[in-house]
mmCIF file of C-alpha atoms in Angstrom:
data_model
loop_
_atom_site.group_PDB
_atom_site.id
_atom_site.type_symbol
_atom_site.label_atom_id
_atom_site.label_comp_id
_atom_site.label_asym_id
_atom_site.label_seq_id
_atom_site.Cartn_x
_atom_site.Cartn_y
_atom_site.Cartn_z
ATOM 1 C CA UNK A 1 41.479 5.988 0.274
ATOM 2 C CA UNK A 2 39.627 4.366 -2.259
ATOM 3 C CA UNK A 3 37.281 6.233 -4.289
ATOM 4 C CA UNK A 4 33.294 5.848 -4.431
ATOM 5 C CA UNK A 5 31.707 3.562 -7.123
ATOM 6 C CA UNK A 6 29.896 6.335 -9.380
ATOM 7 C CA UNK A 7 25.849 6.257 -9.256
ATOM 8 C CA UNK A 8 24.278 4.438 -12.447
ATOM 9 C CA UNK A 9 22.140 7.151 -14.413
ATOM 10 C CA UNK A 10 18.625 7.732 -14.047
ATOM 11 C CA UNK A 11 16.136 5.905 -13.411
ATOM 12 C CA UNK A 12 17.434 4.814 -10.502
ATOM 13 C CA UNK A 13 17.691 1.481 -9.015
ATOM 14 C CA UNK A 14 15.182 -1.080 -7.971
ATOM 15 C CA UNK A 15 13.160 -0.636 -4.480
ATOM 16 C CA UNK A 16 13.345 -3.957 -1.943
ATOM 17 C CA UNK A 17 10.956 -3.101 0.802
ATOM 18 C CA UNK A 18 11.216 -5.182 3.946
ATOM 19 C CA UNK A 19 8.478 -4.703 6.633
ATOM 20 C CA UNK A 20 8.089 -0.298 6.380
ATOM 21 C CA UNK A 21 12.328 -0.065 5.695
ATOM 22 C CA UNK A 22 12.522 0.764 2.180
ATOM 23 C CA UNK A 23 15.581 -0.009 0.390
ATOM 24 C CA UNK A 24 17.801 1.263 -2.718
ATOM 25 C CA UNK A 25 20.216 -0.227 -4.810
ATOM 26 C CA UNK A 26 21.839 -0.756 -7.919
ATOM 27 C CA UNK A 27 23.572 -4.023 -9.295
ATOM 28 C CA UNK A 28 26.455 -2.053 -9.706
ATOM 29 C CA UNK A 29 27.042 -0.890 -6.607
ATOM 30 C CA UNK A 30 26.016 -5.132 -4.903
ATOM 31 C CA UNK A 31 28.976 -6.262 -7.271
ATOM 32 C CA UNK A 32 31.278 -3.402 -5.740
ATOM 33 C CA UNK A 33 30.205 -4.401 -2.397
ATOM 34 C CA UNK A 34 31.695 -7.793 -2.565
ATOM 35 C CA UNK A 35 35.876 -6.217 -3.317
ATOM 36 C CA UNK A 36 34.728 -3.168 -0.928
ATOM 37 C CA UNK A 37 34.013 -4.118 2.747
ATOM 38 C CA UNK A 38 33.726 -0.719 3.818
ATOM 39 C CA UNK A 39 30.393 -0.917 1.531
ATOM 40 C CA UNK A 40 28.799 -3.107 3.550
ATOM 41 C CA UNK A 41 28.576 -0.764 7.008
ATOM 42 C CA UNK A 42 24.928 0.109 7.465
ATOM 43 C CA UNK A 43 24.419 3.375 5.971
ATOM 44 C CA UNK A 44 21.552 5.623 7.828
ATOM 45 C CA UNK A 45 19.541 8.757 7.017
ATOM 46 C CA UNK A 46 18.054 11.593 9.656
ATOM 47 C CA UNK A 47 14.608 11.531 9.860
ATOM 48 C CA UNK A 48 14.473 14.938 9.698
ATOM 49 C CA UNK A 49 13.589 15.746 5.489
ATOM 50 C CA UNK A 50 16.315 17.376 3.381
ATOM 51 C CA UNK A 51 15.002 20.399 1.930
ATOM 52 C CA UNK A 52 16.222 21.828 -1.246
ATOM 53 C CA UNK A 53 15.097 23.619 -4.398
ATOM 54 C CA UNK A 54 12.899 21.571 -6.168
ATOM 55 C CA UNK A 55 9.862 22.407 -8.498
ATOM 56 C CA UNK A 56 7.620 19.353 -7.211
ATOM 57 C CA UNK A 57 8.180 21.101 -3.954
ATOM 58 C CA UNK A 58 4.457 21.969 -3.636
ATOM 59 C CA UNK A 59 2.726 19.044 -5.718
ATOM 60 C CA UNK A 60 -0.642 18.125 -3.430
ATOM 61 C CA UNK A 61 -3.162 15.101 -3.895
ATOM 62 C CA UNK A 62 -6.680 16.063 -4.908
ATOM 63 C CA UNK A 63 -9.414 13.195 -4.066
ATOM 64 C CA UNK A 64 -12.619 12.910 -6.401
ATOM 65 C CA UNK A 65 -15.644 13.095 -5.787
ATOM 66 C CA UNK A 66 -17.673 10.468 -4.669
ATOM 67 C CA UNK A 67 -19.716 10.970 -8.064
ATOM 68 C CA UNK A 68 -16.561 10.040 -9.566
ATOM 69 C CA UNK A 69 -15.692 6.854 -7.525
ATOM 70 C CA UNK A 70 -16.763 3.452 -8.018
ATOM 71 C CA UNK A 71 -19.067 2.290 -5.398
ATOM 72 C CA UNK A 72 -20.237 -1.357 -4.400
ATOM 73 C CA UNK A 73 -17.057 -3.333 -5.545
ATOM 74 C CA UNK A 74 -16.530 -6.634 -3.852
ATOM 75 C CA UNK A 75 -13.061 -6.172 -3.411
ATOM 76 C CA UNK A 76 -10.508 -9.336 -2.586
ATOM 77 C CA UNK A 77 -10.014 -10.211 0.653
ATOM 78 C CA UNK A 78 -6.807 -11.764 0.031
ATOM 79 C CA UNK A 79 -3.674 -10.972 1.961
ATOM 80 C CA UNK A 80 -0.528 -10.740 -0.629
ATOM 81 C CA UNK A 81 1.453 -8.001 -0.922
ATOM 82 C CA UNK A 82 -0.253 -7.009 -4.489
ATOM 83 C CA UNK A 83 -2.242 -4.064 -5.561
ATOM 84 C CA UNK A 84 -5.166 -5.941 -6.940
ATOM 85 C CA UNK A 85 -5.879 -2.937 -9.253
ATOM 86 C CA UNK A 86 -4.961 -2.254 -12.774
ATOM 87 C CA UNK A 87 -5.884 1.236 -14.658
ATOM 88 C CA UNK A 88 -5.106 2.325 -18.452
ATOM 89 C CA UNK A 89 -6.804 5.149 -20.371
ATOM 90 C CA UNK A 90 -9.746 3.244 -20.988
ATOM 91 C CA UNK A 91 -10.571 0.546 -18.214
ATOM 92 C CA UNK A 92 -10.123 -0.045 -14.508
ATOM 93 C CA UNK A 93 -9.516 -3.314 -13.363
ATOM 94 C CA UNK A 94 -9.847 -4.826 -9.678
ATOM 95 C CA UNK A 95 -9.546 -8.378 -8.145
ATOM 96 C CA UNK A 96 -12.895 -9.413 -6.837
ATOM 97 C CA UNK A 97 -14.035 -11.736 -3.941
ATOM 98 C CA UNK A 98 -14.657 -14.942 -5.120
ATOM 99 C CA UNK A 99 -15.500 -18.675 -4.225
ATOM 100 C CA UNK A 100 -14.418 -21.408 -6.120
ATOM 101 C CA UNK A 101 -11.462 -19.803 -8.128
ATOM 102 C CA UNK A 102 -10.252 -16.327 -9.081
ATOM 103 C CA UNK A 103 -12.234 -13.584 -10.855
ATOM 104 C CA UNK A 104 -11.531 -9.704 -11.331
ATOM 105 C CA UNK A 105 -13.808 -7.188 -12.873
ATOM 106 C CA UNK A 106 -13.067 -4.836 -15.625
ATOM 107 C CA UNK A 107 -15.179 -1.266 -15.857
ATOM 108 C CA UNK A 108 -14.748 1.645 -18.590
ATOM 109 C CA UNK A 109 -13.663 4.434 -16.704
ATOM 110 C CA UNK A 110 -16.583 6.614 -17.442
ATOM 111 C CA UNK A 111 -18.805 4.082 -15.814
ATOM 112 C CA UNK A 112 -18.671 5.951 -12.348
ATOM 113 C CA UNK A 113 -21.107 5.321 -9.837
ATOM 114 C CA UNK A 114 -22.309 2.296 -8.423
ATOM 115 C CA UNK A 115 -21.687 -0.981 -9.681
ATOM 116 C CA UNK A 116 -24.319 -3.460 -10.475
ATOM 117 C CA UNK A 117 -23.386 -6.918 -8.076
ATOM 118 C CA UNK A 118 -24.184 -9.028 -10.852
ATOM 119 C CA UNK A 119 -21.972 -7.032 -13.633
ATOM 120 C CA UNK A 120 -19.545 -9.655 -15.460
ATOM 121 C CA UNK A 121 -16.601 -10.902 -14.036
ATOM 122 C CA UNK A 122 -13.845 -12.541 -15.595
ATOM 123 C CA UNK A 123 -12.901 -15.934 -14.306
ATOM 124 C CA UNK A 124 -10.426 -18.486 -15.561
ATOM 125 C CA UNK A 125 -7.864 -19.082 -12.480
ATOM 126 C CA UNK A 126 -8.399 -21.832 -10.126
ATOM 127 C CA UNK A 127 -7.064 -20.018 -7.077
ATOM 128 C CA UNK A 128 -7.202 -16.735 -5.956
ATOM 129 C CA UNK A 129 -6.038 -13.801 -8.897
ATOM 130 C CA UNK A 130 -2.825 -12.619 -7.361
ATOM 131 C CA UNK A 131 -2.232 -9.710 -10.252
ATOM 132 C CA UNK A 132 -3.387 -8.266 -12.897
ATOM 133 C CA UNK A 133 -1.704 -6.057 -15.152
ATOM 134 C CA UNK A 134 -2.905 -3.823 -18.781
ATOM 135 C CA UNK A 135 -0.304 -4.316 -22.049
ATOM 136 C CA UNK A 136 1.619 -0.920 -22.578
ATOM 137 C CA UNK A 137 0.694 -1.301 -26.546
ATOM 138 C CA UNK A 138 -3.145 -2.424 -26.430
ATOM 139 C CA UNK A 139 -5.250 -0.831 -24.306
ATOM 140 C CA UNK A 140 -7.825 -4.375 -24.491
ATOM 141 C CA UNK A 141 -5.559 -6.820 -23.361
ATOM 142 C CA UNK A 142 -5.256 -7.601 -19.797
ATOM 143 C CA UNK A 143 -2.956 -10.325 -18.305
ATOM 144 C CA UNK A 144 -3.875 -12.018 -14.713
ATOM 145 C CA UNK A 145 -1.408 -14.309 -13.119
ATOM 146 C CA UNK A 146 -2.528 -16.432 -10.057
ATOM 147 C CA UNK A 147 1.065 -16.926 -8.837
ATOM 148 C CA UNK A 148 3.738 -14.861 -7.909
ATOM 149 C CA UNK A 149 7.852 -14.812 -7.645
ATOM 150 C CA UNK A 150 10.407 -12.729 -6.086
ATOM 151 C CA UNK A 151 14.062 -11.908 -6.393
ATOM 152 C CA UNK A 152 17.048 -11.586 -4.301
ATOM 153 C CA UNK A 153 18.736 -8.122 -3.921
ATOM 154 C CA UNK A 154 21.321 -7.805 -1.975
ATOM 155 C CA UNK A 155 22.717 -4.066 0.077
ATOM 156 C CA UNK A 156 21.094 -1.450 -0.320
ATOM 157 C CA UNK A 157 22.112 1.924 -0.965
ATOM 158 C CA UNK A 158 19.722 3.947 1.532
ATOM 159 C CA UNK A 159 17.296 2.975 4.147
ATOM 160 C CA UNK A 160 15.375 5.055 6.069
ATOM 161 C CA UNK A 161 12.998 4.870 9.010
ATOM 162 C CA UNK A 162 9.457 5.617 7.444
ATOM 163 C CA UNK A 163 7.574 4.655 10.983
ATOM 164 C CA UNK A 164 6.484 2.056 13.187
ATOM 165 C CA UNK A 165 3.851 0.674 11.521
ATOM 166 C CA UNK A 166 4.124 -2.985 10.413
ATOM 167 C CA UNK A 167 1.964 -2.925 6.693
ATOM 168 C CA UNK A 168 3.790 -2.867 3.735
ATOM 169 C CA UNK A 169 5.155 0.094 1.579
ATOM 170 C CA UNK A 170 4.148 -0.009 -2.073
ATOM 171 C CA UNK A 171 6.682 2.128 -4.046
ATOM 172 C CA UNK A 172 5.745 3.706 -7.085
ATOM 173 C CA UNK A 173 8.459 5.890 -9.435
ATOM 174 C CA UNK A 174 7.606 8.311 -11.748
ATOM 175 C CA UNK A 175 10.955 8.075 -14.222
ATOM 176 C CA UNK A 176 9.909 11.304 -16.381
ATOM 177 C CA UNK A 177 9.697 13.454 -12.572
ATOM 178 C CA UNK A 178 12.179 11.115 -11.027
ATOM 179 C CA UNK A 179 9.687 11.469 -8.250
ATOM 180 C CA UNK A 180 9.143 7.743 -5.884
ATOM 181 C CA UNK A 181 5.527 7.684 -4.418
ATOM 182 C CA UNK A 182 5.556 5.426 -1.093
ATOM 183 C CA UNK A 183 1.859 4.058 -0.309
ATOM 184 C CA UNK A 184 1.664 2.187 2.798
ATOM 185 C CA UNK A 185 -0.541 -1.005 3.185
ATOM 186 C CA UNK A 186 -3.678 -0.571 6.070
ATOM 187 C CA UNK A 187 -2.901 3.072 5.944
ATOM 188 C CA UNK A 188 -4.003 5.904 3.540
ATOM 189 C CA UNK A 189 -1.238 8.291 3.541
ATOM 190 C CA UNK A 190 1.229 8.505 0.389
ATOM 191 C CA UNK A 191 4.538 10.247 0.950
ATOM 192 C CA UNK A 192 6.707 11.325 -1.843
ATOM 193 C CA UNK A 193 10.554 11.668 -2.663
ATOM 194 C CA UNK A 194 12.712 13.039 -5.478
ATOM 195 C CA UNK A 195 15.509 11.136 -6.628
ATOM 196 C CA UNK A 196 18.606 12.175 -7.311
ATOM 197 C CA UNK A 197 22.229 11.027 -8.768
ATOM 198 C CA UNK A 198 24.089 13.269 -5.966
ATOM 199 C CA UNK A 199 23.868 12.517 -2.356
ATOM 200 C CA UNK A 200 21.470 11.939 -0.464
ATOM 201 C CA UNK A 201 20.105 10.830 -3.400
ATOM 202 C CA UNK A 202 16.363 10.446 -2.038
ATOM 203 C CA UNK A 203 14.521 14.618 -0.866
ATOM 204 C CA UNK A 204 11.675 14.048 1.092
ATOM 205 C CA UNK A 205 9.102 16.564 -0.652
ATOM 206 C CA UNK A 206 5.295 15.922 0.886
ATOM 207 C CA UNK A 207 3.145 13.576 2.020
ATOM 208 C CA UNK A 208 -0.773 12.741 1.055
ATOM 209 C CA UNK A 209 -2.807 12.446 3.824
ATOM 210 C CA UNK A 210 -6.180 10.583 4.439
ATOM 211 C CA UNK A 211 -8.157 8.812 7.046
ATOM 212 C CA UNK A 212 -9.526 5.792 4.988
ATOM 213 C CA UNK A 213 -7.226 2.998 5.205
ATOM 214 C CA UNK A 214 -5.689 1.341 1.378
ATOM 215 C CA UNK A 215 -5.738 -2.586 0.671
ATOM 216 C CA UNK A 216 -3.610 -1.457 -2.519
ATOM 217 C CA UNK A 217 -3.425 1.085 -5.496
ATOM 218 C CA UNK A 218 -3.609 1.375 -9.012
ATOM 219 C CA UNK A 219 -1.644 3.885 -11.530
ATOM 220 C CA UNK A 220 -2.981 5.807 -14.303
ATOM 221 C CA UNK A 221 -0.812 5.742 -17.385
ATOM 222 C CA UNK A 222 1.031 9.020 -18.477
ATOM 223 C CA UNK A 223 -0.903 9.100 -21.460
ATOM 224 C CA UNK A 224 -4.048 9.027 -19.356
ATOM 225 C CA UNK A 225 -3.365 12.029 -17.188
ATOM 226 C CA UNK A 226 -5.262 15.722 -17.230
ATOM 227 C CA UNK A 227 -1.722 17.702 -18.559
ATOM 228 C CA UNK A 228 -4.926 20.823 -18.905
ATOM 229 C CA UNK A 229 -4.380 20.545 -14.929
ATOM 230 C CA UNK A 230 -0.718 19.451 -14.616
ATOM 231 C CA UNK A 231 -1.697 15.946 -13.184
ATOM 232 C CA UNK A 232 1.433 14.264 -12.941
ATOM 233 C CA UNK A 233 0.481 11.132 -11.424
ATOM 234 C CA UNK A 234 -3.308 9.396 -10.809
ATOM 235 C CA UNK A 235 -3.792 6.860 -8.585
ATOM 236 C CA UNK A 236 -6.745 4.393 -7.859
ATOM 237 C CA UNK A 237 -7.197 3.699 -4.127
ATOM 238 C CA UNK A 238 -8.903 0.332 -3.269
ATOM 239 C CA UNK A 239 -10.730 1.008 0.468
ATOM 240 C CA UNK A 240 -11.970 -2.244 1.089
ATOM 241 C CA UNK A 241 -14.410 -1.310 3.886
ATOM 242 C CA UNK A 242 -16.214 0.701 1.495
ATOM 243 C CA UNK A 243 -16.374 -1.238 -1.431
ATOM 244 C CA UNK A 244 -14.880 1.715 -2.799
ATOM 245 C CA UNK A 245 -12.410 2.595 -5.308
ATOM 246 C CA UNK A 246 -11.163 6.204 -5.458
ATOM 247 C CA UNK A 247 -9.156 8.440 -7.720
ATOM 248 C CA UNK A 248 -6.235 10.290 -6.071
ATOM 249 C CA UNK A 249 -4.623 12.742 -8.757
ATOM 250 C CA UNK A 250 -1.254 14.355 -7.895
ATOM 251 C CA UNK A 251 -1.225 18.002 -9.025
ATOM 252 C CA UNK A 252 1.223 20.637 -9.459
ATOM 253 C CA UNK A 253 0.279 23.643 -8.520
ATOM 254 C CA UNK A 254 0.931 25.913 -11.501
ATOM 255 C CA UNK A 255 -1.092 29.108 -12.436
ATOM 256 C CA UNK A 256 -0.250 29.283 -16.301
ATOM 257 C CA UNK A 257 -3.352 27.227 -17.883
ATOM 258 C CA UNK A 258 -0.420 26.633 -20.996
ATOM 259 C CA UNK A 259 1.312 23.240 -21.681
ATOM 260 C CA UNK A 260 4.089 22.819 -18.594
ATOM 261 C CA UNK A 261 7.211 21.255 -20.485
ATOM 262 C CA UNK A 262 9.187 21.024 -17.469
ATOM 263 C CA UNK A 263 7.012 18.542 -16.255
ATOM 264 C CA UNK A 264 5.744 16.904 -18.759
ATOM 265 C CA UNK A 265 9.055 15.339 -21.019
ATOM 266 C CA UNK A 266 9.035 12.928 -24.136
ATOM 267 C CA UNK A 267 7.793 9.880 -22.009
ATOM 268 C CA UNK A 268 7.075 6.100 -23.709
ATOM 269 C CA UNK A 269 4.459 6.098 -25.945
ATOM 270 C CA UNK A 270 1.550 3.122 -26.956
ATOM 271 C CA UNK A 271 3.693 1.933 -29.533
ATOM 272 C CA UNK A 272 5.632 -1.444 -29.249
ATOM 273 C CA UNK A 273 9.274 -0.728 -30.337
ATOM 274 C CA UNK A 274 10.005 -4.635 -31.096
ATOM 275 C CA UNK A 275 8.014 -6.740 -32.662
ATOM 276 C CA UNK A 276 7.225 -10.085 -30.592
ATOM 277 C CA UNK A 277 10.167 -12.536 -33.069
ATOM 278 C CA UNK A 278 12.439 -9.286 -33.014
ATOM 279 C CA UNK A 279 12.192 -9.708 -29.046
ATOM 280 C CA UNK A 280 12.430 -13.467 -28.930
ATOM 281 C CA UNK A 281 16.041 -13.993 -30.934
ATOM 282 C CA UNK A 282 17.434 -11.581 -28.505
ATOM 283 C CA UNK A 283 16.845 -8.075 -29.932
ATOM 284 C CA UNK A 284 16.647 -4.619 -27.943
ATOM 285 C CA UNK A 285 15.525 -0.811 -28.077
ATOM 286 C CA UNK A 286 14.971 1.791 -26.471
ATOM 287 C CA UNK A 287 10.862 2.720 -25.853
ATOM 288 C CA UNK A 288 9.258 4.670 -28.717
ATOM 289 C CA UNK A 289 8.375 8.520 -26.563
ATOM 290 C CA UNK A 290 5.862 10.478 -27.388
ATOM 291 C CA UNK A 291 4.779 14.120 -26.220
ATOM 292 C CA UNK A 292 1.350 14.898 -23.908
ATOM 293 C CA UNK A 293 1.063 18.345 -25.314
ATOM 294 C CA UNK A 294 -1.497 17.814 -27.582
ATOM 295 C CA UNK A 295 -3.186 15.321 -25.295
ATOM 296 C CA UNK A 296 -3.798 11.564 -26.119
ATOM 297 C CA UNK A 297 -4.142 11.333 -30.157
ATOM 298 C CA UNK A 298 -1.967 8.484 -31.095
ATOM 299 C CA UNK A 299 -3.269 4.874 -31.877
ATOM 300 C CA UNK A 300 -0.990 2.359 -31.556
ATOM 301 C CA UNK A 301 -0.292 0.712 -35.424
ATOM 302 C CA UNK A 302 -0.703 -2.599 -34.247
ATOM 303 C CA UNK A 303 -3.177 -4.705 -34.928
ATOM 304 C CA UNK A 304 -4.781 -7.545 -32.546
ATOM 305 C CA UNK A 305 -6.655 -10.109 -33.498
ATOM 306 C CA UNK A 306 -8.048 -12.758 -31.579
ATOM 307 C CA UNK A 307 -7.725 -16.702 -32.013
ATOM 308 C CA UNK A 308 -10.025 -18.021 -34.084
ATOM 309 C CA UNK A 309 -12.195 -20.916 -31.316
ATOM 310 C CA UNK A 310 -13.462 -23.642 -32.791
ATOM 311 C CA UNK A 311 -17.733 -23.579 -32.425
ATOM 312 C CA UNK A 312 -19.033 -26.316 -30.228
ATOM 313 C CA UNK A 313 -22.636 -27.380 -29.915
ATOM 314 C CA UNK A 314 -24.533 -28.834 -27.619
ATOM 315 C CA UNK A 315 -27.980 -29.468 -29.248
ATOM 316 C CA UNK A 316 -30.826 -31.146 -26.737
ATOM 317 C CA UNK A 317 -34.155 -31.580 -28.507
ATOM 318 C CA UNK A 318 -33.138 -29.270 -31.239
ATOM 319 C CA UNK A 319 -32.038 -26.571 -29.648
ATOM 320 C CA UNK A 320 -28.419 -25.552 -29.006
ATOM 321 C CA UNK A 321 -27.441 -24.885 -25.353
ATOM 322 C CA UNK A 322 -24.774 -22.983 -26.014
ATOM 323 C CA UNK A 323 -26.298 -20.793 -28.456
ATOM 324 C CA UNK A 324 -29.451 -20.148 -26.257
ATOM 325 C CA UNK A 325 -28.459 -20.111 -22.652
ATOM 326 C CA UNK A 326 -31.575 -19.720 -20.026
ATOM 327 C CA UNK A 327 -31.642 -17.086 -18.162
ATOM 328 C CA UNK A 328 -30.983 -17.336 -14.424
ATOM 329 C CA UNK A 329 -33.264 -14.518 -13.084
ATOM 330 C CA UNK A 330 -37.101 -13.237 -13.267
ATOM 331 C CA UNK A 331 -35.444 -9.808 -14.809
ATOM 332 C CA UNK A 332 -33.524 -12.188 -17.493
ATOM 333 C CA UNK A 333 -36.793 -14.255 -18.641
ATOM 334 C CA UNK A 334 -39.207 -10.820 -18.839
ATOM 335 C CA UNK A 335 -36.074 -10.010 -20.848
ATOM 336 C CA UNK A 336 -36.056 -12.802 -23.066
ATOM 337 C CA UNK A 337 -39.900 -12.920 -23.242
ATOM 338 C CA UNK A 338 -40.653 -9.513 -24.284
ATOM 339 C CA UNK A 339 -37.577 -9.832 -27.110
ATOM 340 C CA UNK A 340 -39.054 -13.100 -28.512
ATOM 341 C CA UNK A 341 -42.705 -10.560 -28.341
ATOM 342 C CA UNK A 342 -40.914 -8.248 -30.694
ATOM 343 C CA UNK A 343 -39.492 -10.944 -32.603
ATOM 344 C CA UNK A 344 -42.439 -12.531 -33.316
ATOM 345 C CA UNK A 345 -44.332 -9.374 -34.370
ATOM 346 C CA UNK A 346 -41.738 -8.071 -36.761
ATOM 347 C CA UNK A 347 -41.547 -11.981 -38.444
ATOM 348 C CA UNK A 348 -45.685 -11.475 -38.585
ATOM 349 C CA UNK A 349 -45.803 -8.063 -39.957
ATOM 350 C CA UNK A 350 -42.746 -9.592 -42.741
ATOM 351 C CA UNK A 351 -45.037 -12.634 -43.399
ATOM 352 C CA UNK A 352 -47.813 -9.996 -43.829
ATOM 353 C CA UNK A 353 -46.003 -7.753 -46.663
ATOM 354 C CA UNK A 354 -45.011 -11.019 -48.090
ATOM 355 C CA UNK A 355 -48.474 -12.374 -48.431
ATOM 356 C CA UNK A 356 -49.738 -8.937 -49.851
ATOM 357 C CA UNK A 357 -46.550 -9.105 -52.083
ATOM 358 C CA UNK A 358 -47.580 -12.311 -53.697
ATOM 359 C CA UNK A 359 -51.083 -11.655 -54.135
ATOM 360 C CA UNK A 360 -50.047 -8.482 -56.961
ATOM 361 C CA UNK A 361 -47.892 -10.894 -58.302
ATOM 362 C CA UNK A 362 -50.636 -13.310 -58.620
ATOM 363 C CA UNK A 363 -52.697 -11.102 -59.395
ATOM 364 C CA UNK A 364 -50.253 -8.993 -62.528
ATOM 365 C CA UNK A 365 -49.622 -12.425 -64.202
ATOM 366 C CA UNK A 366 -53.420 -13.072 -64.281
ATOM 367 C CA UNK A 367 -53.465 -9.915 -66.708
ATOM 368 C CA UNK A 368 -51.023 -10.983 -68.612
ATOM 369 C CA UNK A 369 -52.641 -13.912 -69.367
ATOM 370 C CA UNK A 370 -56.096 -12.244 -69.953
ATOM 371 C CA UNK A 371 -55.002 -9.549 -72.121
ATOM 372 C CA UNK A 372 -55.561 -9.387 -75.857
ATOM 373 C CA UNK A 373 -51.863 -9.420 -77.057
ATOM 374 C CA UNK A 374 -51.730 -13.736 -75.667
ATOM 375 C CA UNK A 375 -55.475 -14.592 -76.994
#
C-alpha cells in the first residue's frame, strides 16, 4: 500500500469555499493527487464535532455595547462576496452606498457613536469599491481596488457539511492560535475550528451566536487586541439593516489578570522586513515578530511621505476657486461668515496697535530733533 503524502507545516493550507462547503488543501497534496488516484475519492467528515483537549475549548464572543458601535453608516448595497470592512489599530474603514462611482468612509476608532451623514468620504473609483484593505507597516495607508480576481484550487483535503443555507462562508485563520473562524453571509453566527497537522485535522470548538444578520466582517489586527482581557481575535460586524457596525471580541476565558503566553506567541510585527527594491529583484524573509506583552509600543521605522502635487489655480475675478471653495450649506456659510467676523476684528485690532505704534515713533523722533544736543 502506498503511504500518505505527509501534511505541510503550519499554517495550514488555503480555504476554497463553494456555496456553505468549505474546503482544505495544500499544493502539495493537488500535485500528489494527480500520480495517486486513490486521492481523488471524496473524503467526508461526521457532523457530529470531534472533541478533544484543547485550551480554546471555552473561548466565547462578547458583543459591545451599542455606545461602542458605530451607528448611521450607509453601508454598500452591493452583492460580491467581499467584506467591505477594513480595521487596524487606529481606523475603521467601510464601503459606503454611493451613486455615480465608489466611495468608502474611514473613522478613528474612538469616534463611536453616531456618524454624521455628511462626514467625508473617499472617492476615486468609477464603479462600485469592491475592497479595501490597511498596509501591515503604516497604519495611514489604505488601498481600495474596484475589481476583483480569483484562483483555481483544485481537491481538497476536507469538506464538511456546515448547513443548508445558501450565503457564503467567510473564513478567517488565526495562524498564532491555529484557530479558523467561519462567518456566514445573511447570517450572524460565527463557528470556530482548531487546526491541526494530525487527522482530522479541523476540531470543531464553538460557535458565536446572534440574531442580526452580517453583510460581511472586518478583523482587528493582533497588535490591536485587549491581551489585559485575553482577546484573541476582534471582529467588526457590518448589519446592514441597521446602519450598524459592531465589535465582536473573542475572549478566552482565563482568571489570572497576568500576561497569557500560551496564547499570545511572537506574532508579525508593524515592521516591513524587505524594503520595496529588496522585494522587487526577487528577495524574501520571513515577517519581523514582535511580543503583545507589553501592549502596542512599537512604531514602525519607516517613514512615508507623500507625492509632492503640483498646485493648480483656478483664479475668477481674483479669487482662486480652488483655494476658497463655497460652501454648500446654511451651517457652512454662518461658518465661513462668523470666521471672516473674527478675521476681520483681529486684522482691525493689528491695524490699531500698528497705528498707536507709529504715532511714538513719530512722536520719539520729534524729540530728537527738538532737543538741545541737534540745535
Amino acid at each position: 500500500m502506498a503511504s500518505q503524502p505527509s501534511l505541510a507545516p503550519l499554517p495550514p493550507a488555503p480555504v476554497l469555499l463553494q456555496g456553505r462547503e468549505m474546503q482544505l488543501q495544500t499544493r502539495q497534496q493537488a500535485k500528489h493527487s494527480v500520480s495517486d488516484p486513490k486521492r481523488t475519492e471524496k473524503r467526508e467528515m461526521s457532523w457530529r464535532p470531534q472533541y478533544r483537549s484543547s485550551k480554546f475549548r471555552n473561548v466565547y464572543g462578547k458583543v459591545a455595547n451599542r455606545e461602542h458601535c458605530f451607528d448611521g453608516i450607509p453601508i454598500t448595497k452591493n452583492v460580491h462576496d467581499n467584506h467591505f470592512c477594513a480595521v487596524n489599530a487606529k481606523f475603521l474603514a467601510i464601503v459606503t452606498e454611493s451613486a455615480g462611482g465608489g466611495s468608502f468612509l474611514v473613522i478613528p476608532l474612538e469616534q463611536t457613536g453616531r456618524i454624521e451623514p455628511n462626514h467625508p468620504k473617499v472617492c476615486g473609483h468609477q464603479g462600485n469599491v469592491l475592497d479595501i484593505k490597511w498596509s501591515p507597516f503604516i497604519e495611514n495607508i489604505i488601498a481600495s481596488c474596484s475589481e476583483d480576481t480569483s484562483e483555481d484550487l483544485s481537491m481538497p483535503l476536507i469538506e464538511e457539511e456546515i448547513d443548508g443555507l445558501s450565503g457564503l462562508l467567510f473564513p478567517f485563520y488565526d495562524a498564532d492560535t491555529h484557530m479558523l473562524y467561519l462567518a456566514g453571509k445573511g447570517d450572524g453566527n460565527i463557528r470556530y475550528y482548531e487546526i491541526s497537522s494530525e487527522k482530522p485535522y479541523l476540531n470543531y470548538l464553538m460557535e458565536f451566536r446572534s440574531p442580526a444578520p452580517q453583510k460581511g466582517l472586518g478583523v482587528m489586527p493582533k497588535h490591536g487586541l485587549d491581551v489585559s482581557a485575553c482577546e484573541v481575535f476582534r471582529f467588526y460586524k457590518l448589519v446592514t439593516l441597521k446602519g450598524l457596525i459592531e465589535p465582536i471580541s473573542m475572549i478566552v476565558p482565563r482568571r489570572s489578570e497576568t500576561y497569557q503566553e500560551d496564547i499570545y506567541p511572537m506574532t508579525p510585527g508593524t515592521e516591513p522586513a524587505l524594503t520595496p527594491d529588496e522585494w522587487l529583484s526577487g528577495m524574501n524573509r520571513d515577517p519581523i515578530l514582535m511580543s503583545l506583552k507589553e501592549g502596542y509600543k512599537k512604531t514602525s521605522k519607516v517613514v512615508f511621505k507623500a507625492p509632492i502635487r503640483e498646485k493648480k489655480s483656478v483664479v475668477v475675478n481674483g479669487i482662486d476657486l480652488l483655494e476658497n471653495v463655497p460652501p454648500r450649506t446654511e451651517n457652512e456659510l454662518l461658518r465661513m461668515f462668523f470666521r471672516q467676523q473674527d478675521e476681520i476684528r483681529r486684522l482691525k485690532e493689528d491695524l490699531s496697535q500698528k497705528d498707536i505704534r507709529i504715532r511714538q515713533l513719530q512722536l520719539e523722533l520729534k524729540n530728537l530733533r527738538n532737543s538741545p544736543k541737534n540745535n
